[in-house]
Tab-separated table of C-alpha atoms and ligand atoms in Angstrom:
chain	number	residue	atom	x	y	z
J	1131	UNK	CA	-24.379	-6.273	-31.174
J	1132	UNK	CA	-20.542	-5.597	-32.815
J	1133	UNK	CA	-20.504	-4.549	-36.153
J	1134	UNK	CA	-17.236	-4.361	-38.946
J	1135	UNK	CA	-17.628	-2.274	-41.982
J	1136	UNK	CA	-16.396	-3.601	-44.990
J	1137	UNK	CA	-12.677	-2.656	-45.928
J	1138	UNK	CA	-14.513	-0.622	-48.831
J	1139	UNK	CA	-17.550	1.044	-46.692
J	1140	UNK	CA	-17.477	4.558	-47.271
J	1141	UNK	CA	-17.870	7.022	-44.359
J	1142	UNK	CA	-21.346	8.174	-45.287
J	1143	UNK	CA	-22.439	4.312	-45.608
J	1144	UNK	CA	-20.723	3.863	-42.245
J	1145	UNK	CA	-22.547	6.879	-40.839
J	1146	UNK	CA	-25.891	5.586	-42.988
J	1147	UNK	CA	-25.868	2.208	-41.094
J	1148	UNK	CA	-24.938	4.058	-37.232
J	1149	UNK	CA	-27.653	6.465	-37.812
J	1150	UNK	CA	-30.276	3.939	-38.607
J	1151	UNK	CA	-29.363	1.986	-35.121
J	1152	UNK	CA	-29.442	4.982	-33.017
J	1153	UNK	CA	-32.781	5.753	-34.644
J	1154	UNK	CA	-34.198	2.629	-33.680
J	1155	UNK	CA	-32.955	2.940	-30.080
J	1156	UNK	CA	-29.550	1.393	-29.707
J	1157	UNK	CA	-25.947	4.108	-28.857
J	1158	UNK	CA	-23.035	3.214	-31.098
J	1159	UNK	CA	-19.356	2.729	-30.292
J	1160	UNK	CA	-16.691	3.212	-32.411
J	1161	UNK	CA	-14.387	0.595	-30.722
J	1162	UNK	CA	-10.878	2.668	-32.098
J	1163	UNK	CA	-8.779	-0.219	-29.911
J	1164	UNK	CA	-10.090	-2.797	-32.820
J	1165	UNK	CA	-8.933	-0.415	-35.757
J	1166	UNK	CA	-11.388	1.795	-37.763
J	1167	UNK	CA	-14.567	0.121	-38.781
J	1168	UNK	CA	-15.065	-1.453	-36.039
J	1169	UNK	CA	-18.341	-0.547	-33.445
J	1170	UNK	CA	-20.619	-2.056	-31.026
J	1171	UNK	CA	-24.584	-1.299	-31.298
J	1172	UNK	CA	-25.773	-1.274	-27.261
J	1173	UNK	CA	-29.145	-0.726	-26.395
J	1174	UNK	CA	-29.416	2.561	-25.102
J	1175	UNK	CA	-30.799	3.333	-21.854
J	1176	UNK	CA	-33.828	4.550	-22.128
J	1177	UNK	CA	-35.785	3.555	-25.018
J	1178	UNK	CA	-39.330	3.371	-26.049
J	1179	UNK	CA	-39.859	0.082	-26.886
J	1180	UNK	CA	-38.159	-3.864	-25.747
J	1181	UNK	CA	-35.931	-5.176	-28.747
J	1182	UNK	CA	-35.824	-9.377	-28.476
J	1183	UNK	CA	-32.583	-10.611	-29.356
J	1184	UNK	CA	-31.562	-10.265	-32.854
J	1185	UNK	CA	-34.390	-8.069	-33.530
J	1186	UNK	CA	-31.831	-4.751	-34.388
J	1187	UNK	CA	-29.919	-6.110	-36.804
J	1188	UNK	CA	-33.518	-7.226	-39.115
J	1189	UNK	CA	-34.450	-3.786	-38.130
J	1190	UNK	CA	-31.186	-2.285	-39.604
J	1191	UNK	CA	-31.638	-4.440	-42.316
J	1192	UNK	CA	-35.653	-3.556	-43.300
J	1193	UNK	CA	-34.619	0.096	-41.982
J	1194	UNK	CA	-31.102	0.381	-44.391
J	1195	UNK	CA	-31.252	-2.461	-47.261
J	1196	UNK	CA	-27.920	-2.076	-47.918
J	1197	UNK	CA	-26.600	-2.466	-44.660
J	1198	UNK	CA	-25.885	-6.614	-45.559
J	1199	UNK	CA	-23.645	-5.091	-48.339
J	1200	UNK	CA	-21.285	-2.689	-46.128
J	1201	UNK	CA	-21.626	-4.258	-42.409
J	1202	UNK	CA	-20.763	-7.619	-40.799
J	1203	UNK	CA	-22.552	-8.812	-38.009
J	1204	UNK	CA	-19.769	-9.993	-35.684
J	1205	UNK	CA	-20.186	-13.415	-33.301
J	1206	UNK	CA	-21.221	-12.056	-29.979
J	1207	UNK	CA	-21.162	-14.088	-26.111
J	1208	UNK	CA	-20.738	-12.665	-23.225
J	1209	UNK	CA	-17.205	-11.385	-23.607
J	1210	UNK	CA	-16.704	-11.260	-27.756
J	1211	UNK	CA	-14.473	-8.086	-27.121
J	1212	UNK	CA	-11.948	-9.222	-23.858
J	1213	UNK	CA	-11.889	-13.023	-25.764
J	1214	UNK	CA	-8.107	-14.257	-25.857
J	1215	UNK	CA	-8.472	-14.656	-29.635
J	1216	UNK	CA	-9.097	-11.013	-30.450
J	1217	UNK	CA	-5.743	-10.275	-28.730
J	1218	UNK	CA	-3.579	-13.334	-28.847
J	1219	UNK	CA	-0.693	-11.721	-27.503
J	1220	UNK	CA	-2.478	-9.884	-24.673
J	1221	UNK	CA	-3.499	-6.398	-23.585
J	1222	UNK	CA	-0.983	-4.066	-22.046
J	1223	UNK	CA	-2.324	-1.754	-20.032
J	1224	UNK	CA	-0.458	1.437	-19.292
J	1225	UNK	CA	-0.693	3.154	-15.610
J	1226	UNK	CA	1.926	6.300	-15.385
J	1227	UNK	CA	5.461	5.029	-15.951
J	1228	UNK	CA	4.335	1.225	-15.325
J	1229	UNK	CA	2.643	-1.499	-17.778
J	1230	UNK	CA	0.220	-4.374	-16.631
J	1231	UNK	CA	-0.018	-7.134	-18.755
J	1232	UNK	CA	4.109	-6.967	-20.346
J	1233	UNK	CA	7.056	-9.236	-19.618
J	1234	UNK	CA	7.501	-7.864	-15.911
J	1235	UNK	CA	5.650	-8.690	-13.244
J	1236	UNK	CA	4.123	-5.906	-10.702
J	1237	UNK	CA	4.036	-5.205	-7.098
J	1238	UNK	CA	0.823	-2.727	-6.036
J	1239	UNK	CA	1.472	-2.079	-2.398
J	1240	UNK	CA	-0.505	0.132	-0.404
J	1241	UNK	CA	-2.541	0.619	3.004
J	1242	UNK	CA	-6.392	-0.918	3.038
J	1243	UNK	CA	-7.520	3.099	3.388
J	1244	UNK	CA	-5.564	6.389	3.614
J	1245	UNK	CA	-5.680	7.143	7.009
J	1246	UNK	CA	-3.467	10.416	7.590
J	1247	UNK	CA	-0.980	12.340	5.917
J	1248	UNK	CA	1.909	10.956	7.843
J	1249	UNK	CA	0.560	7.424	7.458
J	1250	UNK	CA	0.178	7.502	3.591
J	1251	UNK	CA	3.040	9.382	2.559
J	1252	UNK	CA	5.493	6.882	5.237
J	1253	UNK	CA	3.641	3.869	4.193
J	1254	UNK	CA	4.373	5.069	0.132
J	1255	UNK	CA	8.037	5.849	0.447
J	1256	UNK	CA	8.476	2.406	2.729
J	1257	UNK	CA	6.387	0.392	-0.463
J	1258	UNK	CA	9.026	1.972	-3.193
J	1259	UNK	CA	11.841	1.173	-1.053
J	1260	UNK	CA	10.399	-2.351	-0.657
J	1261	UNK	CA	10.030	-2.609	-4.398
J	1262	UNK	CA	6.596	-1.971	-5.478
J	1263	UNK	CA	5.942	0.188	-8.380
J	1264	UNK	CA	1.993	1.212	-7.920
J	1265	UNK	CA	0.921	2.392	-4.703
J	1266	UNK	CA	-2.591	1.811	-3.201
J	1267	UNK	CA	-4.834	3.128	-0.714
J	1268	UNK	CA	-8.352	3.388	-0.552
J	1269	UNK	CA	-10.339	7.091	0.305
J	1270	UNK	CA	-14.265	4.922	-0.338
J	1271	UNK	CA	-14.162	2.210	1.166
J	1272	UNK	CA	-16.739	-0.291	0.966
J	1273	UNK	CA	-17.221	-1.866	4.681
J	1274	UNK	CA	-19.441	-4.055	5.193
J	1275	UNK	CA	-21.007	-2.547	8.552
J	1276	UNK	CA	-22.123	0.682	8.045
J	1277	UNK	CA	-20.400	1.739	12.048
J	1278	UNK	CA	-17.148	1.229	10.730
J	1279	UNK	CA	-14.458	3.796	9.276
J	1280	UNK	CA	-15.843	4.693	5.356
J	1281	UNK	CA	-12.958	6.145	4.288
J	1282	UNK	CA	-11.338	9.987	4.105
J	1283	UNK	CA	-13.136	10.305	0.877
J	1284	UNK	CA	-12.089	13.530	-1.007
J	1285	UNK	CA	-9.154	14.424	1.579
J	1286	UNK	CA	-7.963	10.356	0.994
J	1287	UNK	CA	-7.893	10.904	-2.946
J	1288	UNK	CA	-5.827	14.120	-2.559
J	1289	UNK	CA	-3.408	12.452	0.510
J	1290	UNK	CA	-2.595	9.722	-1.869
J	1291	UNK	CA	-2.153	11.446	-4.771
J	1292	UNK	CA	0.477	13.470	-3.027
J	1293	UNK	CA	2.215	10.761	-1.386
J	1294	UNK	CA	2.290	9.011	-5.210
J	1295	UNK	CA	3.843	12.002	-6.397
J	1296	UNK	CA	6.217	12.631	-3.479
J	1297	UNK	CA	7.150	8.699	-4.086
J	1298	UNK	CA	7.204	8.835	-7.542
J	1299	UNK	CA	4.158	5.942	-8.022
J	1300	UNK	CA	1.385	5.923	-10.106
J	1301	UNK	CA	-1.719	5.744	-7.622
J	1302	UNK	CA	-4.748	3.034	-7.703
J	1303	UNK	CA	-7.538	3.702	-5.651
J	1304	UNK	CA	-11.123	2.233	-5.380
J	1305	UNK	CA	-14.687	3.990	-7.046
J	1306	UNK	CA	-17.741	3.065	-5.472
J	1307	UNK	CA	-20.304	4.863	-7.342
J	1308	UNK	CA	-20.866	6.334	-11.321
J	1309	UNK	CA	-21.191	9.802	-9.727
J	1310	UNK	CA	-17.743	9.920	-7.850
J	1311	UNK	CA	-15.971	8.647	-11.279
J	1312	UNK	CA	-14.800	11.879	-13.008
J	1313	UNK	CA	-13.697	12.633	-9.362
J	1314	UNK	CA	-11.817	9.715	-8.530
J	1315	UNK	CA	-9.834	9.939	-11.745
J	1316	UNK	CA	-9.111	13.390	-11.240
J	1317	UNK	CA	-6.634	11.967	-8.090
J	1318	UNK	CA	-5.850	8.422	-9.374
J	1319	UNK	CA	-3.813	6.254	-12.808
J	1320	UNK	CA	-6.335	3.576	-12.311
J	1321	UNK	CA	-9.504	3.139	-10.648
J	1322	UNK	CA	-10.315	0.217	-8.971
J	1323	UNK	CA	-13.621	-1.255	-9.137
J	1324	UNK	CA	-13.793	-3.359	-5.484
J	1325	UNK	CA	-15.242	-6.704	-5.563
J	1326	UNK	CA	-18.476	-5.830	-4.419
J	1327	UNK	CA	-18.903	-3.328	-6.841
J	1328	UNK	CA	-18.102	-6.075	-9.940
J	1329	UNK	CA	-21.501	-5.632	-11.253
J	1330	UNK	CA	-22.646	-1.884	-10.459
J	1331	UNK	CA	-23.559	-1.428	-13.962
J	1332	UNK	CA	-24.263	2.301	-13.916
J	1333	UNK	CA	-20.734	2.656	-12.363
J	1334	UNK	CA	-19.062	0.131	-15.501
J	1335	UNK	CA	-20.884	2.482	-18.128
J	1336	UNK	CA	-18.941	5.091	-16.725
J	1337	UNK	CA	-16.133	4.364	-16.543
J	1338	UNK	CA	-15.946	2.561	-19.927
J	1339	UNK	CA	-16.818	5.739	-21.387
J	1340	UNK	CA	-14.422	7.790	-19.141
J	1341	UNK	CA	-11.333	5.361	-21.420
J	1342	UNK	CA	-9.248	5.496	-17.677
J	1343	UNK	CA	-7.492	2.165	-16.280
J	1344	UNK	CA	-9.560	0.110	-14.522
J	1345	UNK	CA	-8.654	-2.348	-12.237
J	1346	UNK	CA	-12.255	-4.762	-12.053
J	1347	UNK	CA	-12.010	-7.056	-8.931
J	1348	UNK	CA	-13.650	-10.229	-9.021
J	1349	UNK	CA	-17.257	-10.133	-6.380
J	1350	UNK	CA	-16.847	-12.764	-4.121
J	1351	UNK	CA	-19.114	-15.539	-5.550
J	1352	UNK	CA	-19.258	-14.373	-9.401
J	1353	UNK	CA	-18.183	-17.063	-12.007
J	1354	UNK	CA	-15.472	-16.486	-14.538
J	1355	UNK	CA	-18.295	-15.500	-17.264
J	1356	UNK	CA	-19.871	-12.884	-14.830
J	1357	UNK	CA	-16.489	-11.222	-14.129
J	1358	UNK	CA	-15.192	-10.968	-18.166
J	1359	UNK	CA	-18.917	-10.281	-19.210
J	1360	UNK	CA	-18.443	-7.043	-16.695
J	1361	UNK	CA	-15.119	-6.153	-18.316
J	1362	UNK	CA	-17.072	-5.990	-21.234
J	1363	UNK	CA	-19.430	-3.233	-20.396
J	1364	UNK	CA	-16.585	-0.942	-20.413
J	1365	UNK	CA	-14.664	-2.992	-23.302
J	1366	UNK	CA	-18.191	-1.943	-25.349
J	1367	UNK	CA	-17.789	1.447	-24.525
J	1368	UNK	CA	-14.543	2.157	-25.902
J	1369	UNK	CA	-12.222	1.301	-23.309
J	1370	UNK	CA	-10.084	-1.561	-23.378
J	1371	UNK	CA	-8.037	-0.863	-20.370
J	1372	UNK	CA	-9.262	-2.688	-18.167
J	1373	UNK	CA	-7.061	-5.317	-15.621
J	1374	UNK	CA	-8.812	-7.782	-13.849
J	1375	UNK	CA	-8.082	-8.455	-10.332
J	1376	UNK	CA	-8.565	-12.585	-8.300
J	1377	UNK	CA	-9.225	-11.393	-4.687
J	1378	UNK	CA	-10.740	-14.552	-3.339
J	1379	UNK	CA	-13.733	-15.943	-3.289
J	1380	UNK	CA	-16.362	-17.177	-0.671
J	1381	UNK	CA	-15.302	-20.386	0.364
J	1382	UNK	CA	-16.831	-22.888	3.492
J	1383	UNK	CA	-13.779	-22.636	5.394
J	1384	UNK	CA	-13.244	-19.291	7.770
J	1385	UNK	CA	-9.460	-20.114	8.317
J	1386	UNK	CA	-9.011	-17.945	5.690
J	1387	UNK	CA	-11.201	-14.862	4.768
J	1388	UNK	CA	-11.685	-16.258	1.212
J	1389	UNK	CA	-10.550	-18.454	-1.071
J	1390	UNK	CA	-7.946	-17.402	-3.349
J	1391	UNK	CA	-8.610	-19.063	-6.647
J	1392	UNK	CA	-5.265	-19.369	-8.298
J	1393	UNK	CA	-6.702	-21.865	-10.845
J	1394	UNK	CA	-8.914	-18.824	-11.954
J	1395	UNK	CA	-6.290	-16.671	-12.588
J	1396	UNK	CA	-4.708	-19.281	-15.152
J	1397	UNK	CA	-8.209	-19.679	-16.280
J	1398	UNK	CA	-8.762	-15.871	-17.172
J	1399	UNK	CA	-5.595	-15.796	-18.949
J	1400	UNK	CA	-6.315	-18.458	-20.722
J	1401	UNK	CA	-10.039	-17.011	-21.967
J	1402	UNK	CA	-8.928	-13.315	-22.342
J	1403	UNK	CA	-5.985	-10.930	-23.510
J	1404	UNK	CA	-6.668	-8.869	-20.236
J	1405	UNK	CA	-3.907	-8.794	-17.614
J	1406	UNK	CA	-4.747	-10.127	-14.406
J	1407	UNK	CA	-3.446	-9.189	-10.655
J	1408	UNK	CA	-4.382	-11.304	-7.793
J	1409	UNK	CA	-5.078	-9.744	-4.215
J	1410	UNK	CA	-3.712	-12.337	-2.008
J	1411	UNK	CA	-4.344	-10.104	1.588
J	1412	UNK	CA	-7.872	-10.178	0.898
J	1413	UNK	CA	-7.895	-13.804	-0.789
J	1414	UNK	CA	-6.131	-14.840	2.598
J	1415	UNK	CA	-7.148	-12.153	5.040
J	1416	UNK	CA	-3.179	-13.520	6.528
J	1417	UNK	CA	-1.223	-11.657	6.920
J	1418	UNK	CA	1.395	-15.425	7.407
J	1419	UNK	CA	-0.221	-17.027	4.440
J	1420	UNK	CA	0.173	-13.009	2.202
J	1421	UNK	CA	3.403	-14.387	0.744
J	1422	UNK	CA	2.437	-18.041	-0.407
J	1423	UNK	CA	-0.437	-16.318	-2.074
J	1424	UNK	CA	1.559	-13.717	-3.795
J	1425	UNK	CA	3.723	-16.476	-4.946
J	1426	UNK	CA	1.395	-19.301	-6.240
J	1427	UNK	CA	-0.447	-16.361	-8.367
J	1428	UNK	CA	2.520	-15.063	-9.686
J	1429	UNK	CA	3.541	-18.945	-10.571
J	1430	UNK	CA	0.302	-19.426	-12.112
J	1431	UNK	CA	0.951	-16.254	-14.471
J	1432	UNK	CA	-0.679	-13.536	-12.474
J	1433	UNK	CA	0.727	-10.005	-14.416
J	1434	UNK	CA	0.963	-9.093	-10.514
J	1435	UNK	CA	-0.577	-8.854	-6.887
J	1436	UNK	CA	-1.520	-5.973	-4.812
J	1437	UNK	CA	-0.582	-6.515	-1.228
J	1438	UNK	CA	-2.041	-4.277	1.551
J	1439	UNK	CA	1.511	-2.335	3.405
J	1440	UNK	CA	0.957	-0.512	6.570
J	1441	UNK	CA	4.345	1.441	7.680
J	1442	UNK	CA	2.307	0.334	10.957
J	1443	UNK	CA	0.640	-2.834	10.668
J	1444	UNK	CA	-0.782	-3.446	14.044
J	1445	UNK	CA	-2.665	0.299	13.674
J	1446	UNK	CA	-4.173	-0.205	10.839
J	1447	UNK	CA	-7.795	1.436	11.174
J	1448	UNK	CA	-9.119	-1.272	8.393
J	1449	UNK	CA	-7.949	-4.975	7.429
J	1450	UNK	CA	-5.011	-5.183	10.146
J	1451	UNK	CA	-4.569	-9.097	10.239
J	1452	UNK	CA	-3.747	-9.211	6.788
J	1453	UNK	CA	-1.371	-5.519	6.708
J	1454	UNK	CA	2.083	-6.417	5.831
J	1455	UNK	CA	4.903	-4.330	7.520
J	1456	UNK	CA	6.861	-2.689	5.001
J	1457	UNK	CA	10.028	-5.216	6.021
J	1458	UNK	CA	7.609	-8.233	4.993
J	1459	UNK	CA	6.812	-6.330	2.039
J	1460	UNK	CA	10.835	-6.452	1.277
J	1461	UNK	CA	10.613	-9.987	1.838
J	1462	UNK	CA	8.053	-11.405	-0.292
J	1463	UNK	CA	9.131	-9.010	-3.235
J	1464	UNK	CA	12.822	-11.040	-3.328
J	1465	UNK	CA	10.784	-14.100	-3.357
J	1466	UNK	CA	8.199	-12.755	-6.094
J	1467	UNK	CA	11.405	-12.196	-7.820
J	1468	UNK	CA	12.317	-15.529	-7.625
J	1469	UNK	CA	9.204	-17.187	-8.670
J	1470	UNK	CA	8.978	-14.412	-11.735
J	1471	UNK	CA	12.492	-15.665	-13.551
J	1472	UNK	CA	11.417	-19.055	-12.633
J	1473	UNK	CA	8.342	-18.578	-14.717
J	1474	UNK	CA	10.260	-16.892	-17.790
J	1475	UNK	CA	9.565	-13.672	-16.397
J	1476	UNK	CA	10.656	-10.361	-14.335
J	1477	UNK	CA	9.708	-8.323	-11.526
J	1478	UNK	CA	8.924	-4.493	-11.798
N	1887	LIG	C1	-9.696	-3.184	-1.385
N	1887	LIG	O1	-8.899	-3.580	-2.237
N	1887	LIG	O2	-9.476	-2.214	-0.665
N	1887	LIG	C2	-10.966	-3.910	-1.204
N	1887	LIG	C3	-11.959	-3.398	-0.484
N	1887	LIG	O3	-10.983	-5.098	-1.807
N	1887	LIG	P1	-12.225	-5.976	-2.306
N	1887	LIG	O4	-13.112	-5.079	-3.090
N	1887	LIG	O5	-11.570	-7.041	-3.118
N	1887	LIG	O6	-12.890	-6.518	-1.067
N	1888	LIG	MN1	-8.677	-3.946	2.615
């Protein structure tokens, strides 16, 4: 439930009308992002009795008459807080130096997983050189048979947060679970939540309360709805940094690893004021169709991509048919160029 205060509440009828929802089971947000006034009532998570639908606000209202008087029940849906029309000009989202979601475009570049010192800290000077201005690497990585490679974990967060430093890039890195959150942010400007993580609730909670960038991949088969109603869950809690992320999605055809759904990314735009990226290497799984991916996202007002850059392609420990060598990187960044001024835009 999203409640406004009326422009004449007082604090103690705004603290009245909080109190009475947290007494009847339900945590309360102040949403600060929407100006003061403005807070979401979510069921809390443990609680001692089910509340139907529309049941806390008559229980506000038998509980604290004169809530009606000082409180406005706002519309709700499954994404009333990342809707386009609460934002009409769109989110920015700020990561280090670098904004998602503002005139310029943005190149992410980075290995699939930090493998070694040497390859990380190459791989990030080759990505700046290319052009990017994020770099990426993944320390958890989320594989989907358990015999392969997981990741350097803690030694991979600190690796690439030294190479970001040493090449002067804010860092993006994936979280896998709630616990690891605090952890993950300690090394990284945004935390990626991978697309098979999209709806790992405990881990959304988190890091909605946590008020760090997120970058929220798409899951593989989740519709539109699914994938802004879990940018909500951290939108709810406070934090409305969030970028969403088009990595493909499971088509019939194994030519290509997915299907990158370029209409979707127009389509997101469209419904919300967050800024979207699209992943073409793992919406191709390419690394020959990488570039036309990168480009048709980018012409379909993508905010940016995030390519996977090995300074080695062909030893690339995870995802090496769709690693880019840092001179293809150079490549498709002129031509992302291209495409950005012809769509009224700019790179970087
Ligand atoms: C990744 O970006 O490293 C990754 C694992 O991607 P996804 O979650 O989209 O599969
Ligand atoms: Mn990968």
């Amino acid at each position: 439930m999203l409640l406004r205060m009326q422009p004449d509440a007082t604090p103690s009828q705004t603290a009245c009308v909080r109190a009475h929802l947290e007494a009847i089971g339900y945590e309360t947000v102040a949403l600060g992002y929407l100006g003061a006034g403005v807070f979401a009532a979510l069921p809390a998570e443990e609680t001692a009795e089910a509340m139907p639908e529309g049941a806390p606000w008559a229980a506000l209202q038998r509980a604290c008459p004169e809530a009606e008087a000082v409180a406005r029940l706002e519309a709700e849906g499954n994404f009333a807080l990342g809707q386009r029309a609460r934002r009409p000009g769109g989110t920015r989202v700020r990561v280090g130096g670098t904004e998602i979601g503002g005139d310029a475009v943005v190149v992410v570049a980075g290995p699939c997983s930090v493998e070694s010192r040497e390859q990380v800290l190459a791989t990030a000077l080759a990505v700046r050189e290319a052009g990017a201005q994020m770099l990426r690497g993944g320390a958890y990585k989320p594989r989907t048979s358990t015999y392969d490679f997981q990741g350097l974990g803690r030694t991979g967060l600190k690796l690439l947060a030294e190479a970001g430093a040493r090449a002067g890039l804010p860092v993006v890195t994936e979280v896998m679970s709630a616990e690891d959150a605090e952890l993950v942010a300690e090394h990284a400007d945004l935390l990626q939540v991978g697309a098979r993580n999209m709806q790992n609730f405990p881990l959304l909670k988190r890091l909605g309360r946590l008020g760090r960038p997120v970058l929220l991949k798409r899951a593989p088969s989740a519709t539109l709805t699914e994938w802004l109603a879990a940018a909500e869950y951290m939108l709810a809690r406070g934090n409305d940094q969030v970028v969403l992320c088009e990595r493909g999605i499971r088509g019939f055809d194994g030519y290509t690893r997915n299907t990158l759904d370029v209409a979707a990314v127009a389509a997101v735009k469209e419904l919300s004021h967050l800024p979207v990226l699209a992943d073409p290497s793992h919406g191709t799984g390419r690394r020959s169709l990488v570039g036309a991916g990168a480009r048709a996202a980018i012409a379909a007002g993508a905010d940016g991509v995030c390519l996977e850059v090995h300074v080695r392609p062909e030893e690339s420990v995870s995802d090496r048919e769709q690693a880019l060598g840092p001179g293809e990187l150079a490549r498709i960044v002129a031509e992302l160029g291209a495409v950005s001024s012809a769509v009224g835009r700019r790179l970087g």
